C-alpha positions as MATLAB code, in Angstrom:
seq = 'MANLGKIHKITDLREIWPNEERDFSKWLAKPENLKELSATLGIGDIILEERESRVGPYEIDLYAKEEGTSRKIIIENQLEPTNHTHLGQIITYAAGKDAKIIIWIVKKAGDQHRQAIEWLNRTTEENVGFFLLEIELWQIGDSLPAPKFNIVEAPNDWAKSLQTIDGLSDVKALQLDFWQHFKEYASEQESFMQEFTLQKPQPQHWYSMSLGTALFHLSFTVNTRDKVIGAEIYIPHNKELFNKFCEKKEKIASILGNEVECIEATKDCRILTKHKLNIKNKQDWDKAYAWFCDMALKFKEVSNMFI';
ca = [
     119.901   60.161   89.886;
     120.361   61.622   93.372;
     117.811   60.785   96.020;
     115.316   63.551   96.720;
     113.405   64.242   99.910;
     109.680   64.796  100.239;
     108.360   68.103  101.474;
     105.482   68.130  103.954;
     103.555   70.725  105.852;
     103.428   70.838  109.657;
      99.720   71.389  110.242;
      99.893   72.009  114.010;
     101.863   75.220  114.423;
     101.764   74.798  118.198;
     104.117   71.808  117.899;
     106.827   74.437  117.281;
     105.338   77.489  118.972;
     103.137   76.291  121.851;
     102.358   79.836  122.998;
     101.788   82.894  120.819;
     103.323   85.373  123.259;
     106.189   83.360  124.776;
     107.143   81.410  121.664;
     105.884   82.812  118.343;
     106.157   86.539  119.164;
     109.557   85.998  120.721;
     110.715   84.132  117.603;
     109.306   86.765  115.260;
     110.891   89.636  117.225;
     114.404   88.449  116.303;
     116.000   90.845  113.757;
     116.593   88.125  111.123;
     112.909   87.077  111.232;
     111.619   90.661  111.049;
     113.957   91.194  108.092;
     112.422   88.185  106.359;
     108.940   89.559  107.075;
     109.975   92.966  105.702;
     111.274   91.384  102.497;
     108.034   89.450  102.075;
     105.945   92.594  102.403;
     108.248   94.742  100.240;
     108.732   97.435  102.917;
     111.769   98.812  104.694;
     113.371   96.764  107.449;
     111.093   96.400  110.486;
     112.934   97.619  113.615;
     111.385   96.382  116.882;
     110.452   99.002  119.416;
     108.641   96.907  122.022;
     107.038   93.525  122.625;
     103.655   93.456  124.399;
     103.320   97.219  123.961;
     100.355   98.678  125.783;
      97.382  100.492  124.287;
      95.092  101.328  127.194;
      94.263   98.015  128.950;
      95.401   95.985  125.923;
      98.807   94.832  124.632;
     100.067   94.696  121.029;
     102.169   91.627  120.236;
     104.874   93.669  118.473;
     105.279   97.382  118.069;
     107.921   98.521  115.590;
     108.994  101.157  113.094;
     110.087  101.012  109.466;
     113.791  101.694  108.892;
     114.319  104.898  106.969;
     110.797  106.286  107.250;
     110.011  105.740  110.967;
     106.463  104.706  109.980;
     104.861  103.080  113.002;
     104.091   99.337  112.656;
     101.891   97.048  114.734;
     101.985   93.251  114.356;
      99.270   91.025  115.792;
      99.854   87.282  115.857;
      97.196   84.582  115.918;
      98.161   80.897  115.644;
      94.518   80.102  114.948;
      92.026   80.979  112.190;
      91.010   84.658  111.994;
      88.161   85.903  114.189;
      86.218   89.094  114.796;
      87.961   89.718  118.117;
      91.402   90.028  116.555;
      90.044   92.099  113.662;
      88.702   94.617  116.154;
      91.936   94.503  118.078;
      94.172   95.471  115.131;
      91.937   98.473  114.351;
      92.002   99.545  118.001;
      95.805   99.138  118.189;
      96.339  101.013  114.894;
      94.335  103.938  116.228;
      96.078  103.856  119.617;
      99.552  103.927  118.116;
      98.705  105.978  114.986;
     100.259  103.114  113.022;
     100.697  103.342  109.243;
     101.517   99.679  108.672;
      99.239   97.074  110.249;
     100.246   93.384  110.012;
      97.973   90.522  111.049;
      99.679   87.100  110.999;
      97.374   84.074  111.339;
      97.219   80.333  110.803;
      94.241   80.549  108.466;
      92.493   83.597  107.011;
      88.690   83.399  106.781;
      87.112   84.824  103.645;
      85.037   87.390  105.571;
      88.153   88.718  107.287;
      90.108   88.815  104.001;
      87.290   90.898  102.592;
      87.388   93.200  105.649;
      91.116   93.846  105.194;
      90.646   94.418  101.475;
      87.908   96.963  102.283;
      90.153   98.750  104.820;
      92.948   99.036  102.224;
      90.501  100.375   99.629;
      88.964  102.993  101.903;
      91.800  104.199  104.175;
      94.133  107.056  103.322;
      97.043  106.444  100.922;
      99.794  106.150  103.538;
      98.074  103.506  105.661;
      98.308   99.807  104.728;
      96.837   96.613  106.189;
      98.535   93.230  105.585;
      96.930   89.866  106.278;
      99.359   86.927  106.203;
      99.214   83.201  106.852;
     102.214   81.602  108.511;
     103.164   78.052  107.476;
     105.802   75.537  108.519;
     107.382   73.138  106.021;
     109.838   70.308  106.451;
     111.891   68.061  104.130;
     112.319   64.662  105.753;
     113.763   65.200  109.210;
     115.078   68.714  108.413;
     114.481   71.686  110.668;
     111.045   73.247  110.119;
     111.118   76.194  107.753;
     108.628   79.072  108.174;
     106.894   80.617  105.177;
     104.839   83.837  105.105;
     102.019   83.905  102.563;
     100.372   87.258  101.782;
      96.589   86.875  101.695;
      95.700   90.539  101.457;
      97.897   93.649  101.004;
      97.491   97.340  100.015;
      96.786   97.816   96.350;
      99.592  100.339   95.740;
      98.846  100.662   92.058;
      95.208  101.646   92.692;
      96.130  104.074   95.419;
      98.800  105.618   93.234;
      96.191  106.285   90.586;
      94.060  108.081   93.144;
      96.891  110.374   94.262;
      99.222  110.885   91.269;
      97.124  113.730   89.813;
      97.650  115.725   92.995;
     101.447  115.610   92.799;
     103.474  118.682   91.846;
     105.793  118.423   88.888;
     108.784  117.977   91.216;
     107.086  115.295   93.297;
     105.991  113.429   90.156;
     109.593  113.574   88.870;
     110.937  112.280   92.187;
     108.472  109.342   92.176;
     109.314  108.448   88.576;
     113.041  108.692   89.330;
     112.909  106.358   92.343;
     110.636  103.879   90.570;
     113.195  103.556   87.794;
     115.985  103.325   90.401;
     114.239  100.374   92.008;
     114.068   98.640   88.610;
     117.739   99.366   87.935;
     118.992   98.329   91.371;
     117.014   95.096   91.410;
     119.177   93.884   88.492;
     122.490   94.607   90.274;
     123.489   91.298   91.882;
     126.149   92.644   94.266;
     123.779   95.399   95.422;
     120.855   93.046   96.002;
     123.031   90.747   98.089;
     123.380   93.558  100.684;
     120.176   95.617  100.455;
     116.410   95.337  100.431;
     114.586   97.827   98.225;
     111.624   99.813   99.503;
     108.543  101.118   97.796;
     109.387  104.395   95.994;
     107.746  107.561   97.338;
     107.371  111.071   95.829;
     110.099  112.625   97.986;
     113.690  113.815   97.638;
     115.189  110.840   99.484;
     115.226  107.055   99.321;
     116.318  105.134  102.452;
     117.610  101.623  103.098;
     118.803   99.661  106.080;
     122.478   99.068  106.858;
     121.685   96.231  109.266;
     121.365   98.320  112.420;
     118.820  100.585  114.106;
     121.539  103.111  114.961;
     121.750  104.645  111.451;
     120.609  104.049  107.908;
     121.587  104.840  104.312;
     119.792  107.493  102.316;
     120.081  108.648   98.718;
     119.029  112.217   97.985;
     118.280  114.342   94.930;
     118.341  118.135   94.755;
     116.749  119.461   91.557;
     117.490  123.082   92.408;
     121.240  122.642   92.900;
     121.522  119.758   90.366;
     123.142  117.485   92.919;
     122.616  113.919   94.101;
     123.875  112.594   97.430;
     124.467  109.485   99.448;
     124.621  109.646  103.231;
     124.598  107.801  106.503;
     121.720  109.282  108.523;
     122.191  109.141  112.327;
     119.102  109.925  114.444;
     119.471  111.157  118.042;
     123.070  109.993  118.644;
     125.679  112.781  118.752;
     128.243  110.432  120.340;
     128.073  108.057  117.365;
     128.156  111.002  114.940;
     131.372  112.249  116.533;
     132.916  108.772  116.071;
     132.066  108.947  112.386;
     133.571  112.414  112.110;
     136.777  111.266  113.760;
     137.220  108.834  110.837;
     136.184  111.320  108.173;
     139.433  110.951  106.179;
     139.227  107.158  106.303;
     135.578  107.270  105.126;
     136.538  109.617  102.289;
     139.260  107.239  101.141;
     136.798  104.297  101.066;
     134.189  106.317   99.151;
     136.738  107.891   96.825;
     134.901  111.181   97.276;
     134.770  114.186   99.595;
     132.727  113.809  102.793;
     130.774  116.313  104.827;
     129.811  115.892  108.498;
     126.557  117.781  108.973;
     125.351  118.254  112.560;
     121.762  119.243  113.291;
     119.823  119.722  116.531;
     118.680  116.090  116.646;
     119.801  114.130  113.597;
     123.192  114.125  111.900;
     124.517  113.037  108.513;
     127.728  111.780  106.896;
     127.234  113.005  103.360;
     128.983  112.696   99.963;
     127.696  114.447   96.859;
     127.863  114.177   93.077;
     126.957  116.795   90.472;
     124.050  115.559   88.355;
     120.714  116.966   87.207;
     117.970  114.377   87.440;
     115.762  116.532   85.204;
     117.829  115.111   82.379;
     116.458  111.564   82.160;
     119.338  110.480   79.915;
     121.573  110.723   83.003;
     119.426  108.606   85.276;
     121.413  105.434   84.736;
     124.593  107.360   85.670;
     122.909  108.415   88.895;
     121.744  104.864   89.685;
     125.207  103.418   89.038;
     126.705  106.038   91.392;
     124.088  105.290   94.061;
     124.762  101.502   93.901;
     128.525  102.082   94.053;
     128.213  104.392   97.054;
     125.843  102.028   98.795;
     128.348   99.154   98.749;
     131.119  101.492   99.920;
     128.919  102.912  102.709;
     128.153   99.308  103.731;
     131.901   98.835  104.166;
     132.041  102.062  106.199;
     129.061  101.010  108.391;
     130.841   97.760  109.335;
     133.436   99.872  111.157;
     130.775  101.093  113.569;
     128.506   98.034  114.108;
];
C-alpha cells in the first residue's frame, strides 16, 4: 500500500499572512483567488475594482463587481474572531457603496455574529445578500499551505424566492424556470464545466458568465416574442475592442458555424449569433441548452484571440 500523508490545520493564520491589508487582502485580490471565492459562494466571477476603497473616512478591504451583472461587492477581511466593530463596518460600507453582495471573511465566526448575518439575510430585500465565511489553512506533511473557505452564513435563496415568486409576471416566471433548468443541464456537461462557472438563475431574459477577463463576458439571451435564442460576447465601454472583434467577424462566424452580428450601441456593444427556437415549448429546452453549451465553448475559443 502506498504511503499516505497526514493532513493538519495551520491554526495561526498570521504565520502565512502576517498583515490583513498587506498580505491577506493582497493575496485575495489576485484573480485566481477571487475566482475560487466566487465558486465557493455560487455567484458570478468577482472582478476587483479597488483595494482599500474609501467610504468617507474609512476604507473597504476590497471593492469589486460581479461579472455579468455588475452587482457591487464589498469584502471585509478579519484574521481574528468576529467582533461588533467589523459587523458595524460591513453595514456602513454596504450603505456607502450601495453594495448588493457583502462578504465578511474571518478566522472564527462567533455565534452572535452568525445570528446577526442570518437576520440581515432574512430581513433585507431580495437582491441583497450577506455572506459570512471562515478562512482556514491546511497542509499535508511539508506541502504548501492550502486555503479553504467555509461558508458559515449565506442568503437563503430558496426562502427569498418563495417571498417573491408570486409577484413575477408569466414571462419572468418562465425565464426563471428556463434558466434554473439550464443550470441543471449545464452542470452535467463535463467539457462545459471545465471552462465555466454557473451563476444563480434570475427572472430575466439573459444569463451571463465570465470568459476569464473583465473586458467582456458571455451572455445567453431568450426572446419569447420573436421566438429566438442568442449567444453573444458583451463588451462594455470599449469601442476600440469592439472594432477589433468586428474586423474578425468572418473568422468568428467560421468558428461558431453560424452568422454573426456586430451590434454597436452608445456605450456597450455585442457580438451576437442567434438561433430560431421558442422557449415557450418546454419540449425544446434541451435543444436550447445543447446549443448554448456548444456556443459557449466556441465563444471561449473566440475570446482567446482577444485576451
